[in-house]
Amino acid sequence: MSGYPAVRLRRFRRTAALRALVRETHLEPGQLVYPVFACPGEGVRRPLEGLPGIVQLSVDEVVEEGRELVERGIGAVLVFGLPEQKDEIGSEAYADEGIVQRTVRALKAEVPGLVVMTDVCLCAYTTHGHCGLVREGEILNDLSIEVIARAALSHAEAGADVVAPSDMMDGRVAAIRGILDDEGHENVAILSYAAKFASSFYGPFREAADSTPAFGDRRSYQMDGANPREALREVALDLEEGADAVIVKPSLAYLDVITRVRDRFDVPVAAYNVSGEYGMVRAAAAKGWLDERQAALESLVAMRRAGADVIITYWAKDAAKWLA
Ligand code: PBG
């Protein structure tokens, strides 16, 4: 009985109901996180050329979006901000009246059921567009993490449930955990972008967040895409420093890294399904070369199958509709 004709794997593929019964991987709206780009103004919904379907939203519009996310059962929102003003040190990143801080306060007041995460970084707030402070063309580490920790604290003070540092400076998780605990925010969780690779797939995002580096690239702080073992060291260090959960980013070109992190560490693992991965499918679908819905769901299931508990994705709202 070990093979054909007694064994026929097609028996359980015969109908949709049989296939559903033996499905090994499940995708639910509650596992998805929707990124939003908050911008100044009121009633603003500004479409993005490089990220079709995604819009920059003023705070009042983010709140409307937040209500929809709760209705659709989506797990969380991840807030990015476009500041009024940029400067050398990214001071709006930690301003009490900064765009992210105002957005978080509004979401917490108006949509209390929504889990609010914030991206903690300097790149959208600095004139040079780097994720840390710059001196003579160098991205400084130890001074940067002080500013980054202040930004995380300001998000916690505004009411964020989870802060997600994406800068890839060494030691930033410890700096953030330290300042949060000192200031009485011991219940705010840290979801660290632990294994974040220097990637071409962030292209469309940089238009959305207006965060393209003015000189050079991010290779002196983001990881080399060839290094899965180093990714495990990054995750181990972030967990030692106090991260509660970790992100692997991008996702589709790094599914092996997701699996290795999942196998090695018993913490929640998130995959960031980045802008370029979304954009590729959108562009191909617009040309009629593939079906967006099927390609998107196939991609999201692949991330779950690789081992991601949570997926940060621009398809979160669409996927929730498709899965309903
Ligand atoms: C900021 C940040 C980036 C992304 C998330 N946070 C861009 C970058 O590192 O250049 C990328 C997200 C995406 O491409 O969807 N540090």
PDB file of C-alpha atoms in Angstrom, residues 33 76-78 115-120 161-167 172-173 176-177 180 188-194 238-239 242-248 267-272 310-312:
ATOM      1  CA  VAL A  33      -0.881  44.588   9.616  1.00  0.00           C
ATOM      2  CA  ALA A  76      -3.023  46.157  13.558  1.00  0.00           C
ATOM      3  CA  VAL A  77      -2.077  49.385  11.845  1.00  0.00           C
ATOM      4  CA  LEU A  78       1.568  50.433  11.368  1.00  0.00           C
ATOM      5  CA  VAL A 115      -3.759  47.774  17.816  1.00  0.00           C
ATOM      6  CA  VAL A 116      -1.464  50.693  16.961  1.00  0.00           C
ATOM      7  CA  MET A 117       2.131  50.115  15.941  1.00  0.00           C
ATOM      8  CA  THR A 118       4.563  52.842  14.924  1.00  0.00           C
ATOM      9  CA  ASP A 119       7.597  52.737  12.691  1.00  0.00           C
ATOM     10  CA  VAL A 120      10.501  54.267  14.595  1.00  0.00           C
ATOM     11  CA  ASP A 161       0.845  49.642  21.771  1.00  0.00           C
ATOM     12  CA  VAL A 162       3.940  48.541  19.857  1.00  0.00           C
ATOM     13  CA  VAL A 163       7.001  50.431  18.621  1.00  0.00           C
ATOM     14  CA  ALA A 164       8.883  49.058  15.624  1.00  0.00           C
ATOM     15  CA  PRO A 165      12.427  50.395  15.144  1.00  0.00           C
ATOM     16  CA  SER A 166      13.533  50.049  11.511  1.00  0.00           C
ATOM     17  CA  ASP A 167      16.839  51.941  11.509  1.00  0.00           C
ATOM     18  CA  ARG A 172      18.812  50.548  19.578  1.00  0.00           C
ATOM     19  CA  VAL A 173      16.506  47.931  21.081  1.00  0.00           C
ATOM     20  CA  ILE A 176      14.459  51.906  23.550  1.00  0.00           C
ATOM     21  CA  ARG A 177      13.632  49.292  26.210  1.00  0.00           C
ATOM     22  CA  LEU A 180      10.495  53.068  27.947  1.00  0.00           C
ATOM     23  CA  VAL A 188       4.723  48.913  25.388  1.00  0.00           C
ATOM     24  CA  ALA A 189       6.071  46.124  23.185  1.00  0.00           C
ATOM     25  CA  ILE A 190       9.044  46.307  20.824  1.00  0.00           C
ATOM     26  CA  LEU A 191       8.672  44.696  17.421  1.00  0.00           C
ATOM     27  CA  SER A 192      12.150  45.101  16.005  1.00  0.00           C
ATOM     28  CA  TYR A 193      13.046  45.077  12.356  1.00  0.00           C
ATOM     29  CA  ALA A 194      15.797  42.656  13.362  1.00  0.00           C
ATOM     30  CA  ASP A 238      17.640  42.106  19.505  1.00  0.00           C
ATOM     31  CA  LEU A 239      15.938  39.497  21.687  1.00  0.00           C
ATOM     32  CA  GLY A 242      14.535  43.152  24.931  1.00  0.00           C
ATOM     33  CA  ALA A 243      12.679  42.827  21.640  1.00  0.00           C
ATOM     34  CA  ASP A 244       9.321  41.080  22.084  1.00  0.00           C
ATOM     35  CA  ALA A 245       8.941  40.069  18.452  1.00  0.00           C
ATOM     36  CA  VAL A 246      11.020  40.393  15.286  1.00  0.00           C
ATOM     37  CA  ILE A 247      10.576  41.286  11.637  1.00  0.00           C
ATOM     38  CA  VAL A 248      12.264  39.788   8.596  1.00  0.00           C
ATOM     39  CA  VAL A 267       9.016  34.481  19.558  1.00  0.00           C
ATOM     40  CA  PRO A 268       6.436  35.988  17.224  1.00  0.00           C
ATOM     41  CA  VAL A 269       7.956  36.457  13.775  1.00  0.00           C
ATOM     42  CA  ALA A 270       6.622  39.028  11.328  1.00  0.00           C
ATOM     43  CA  ALA A 271       7.316  39.225   7.605  1.00  0.00           C
ATOM     44  CA  TYR A 272       7.315  42.632   5.958  1.00  0.00           C
ATOM     45  CA  VAL A 310       2.236  38.113  11.276  1.00  0.00           C
ATOM     46  CA  ILE A 311       2.478  39.805   7.866  1.00  0.00           C
ATOM     47  CA  ILE A 312       2.827  43.537   7.345  1.00  0.00           C
TER      48      ILE A 312
END
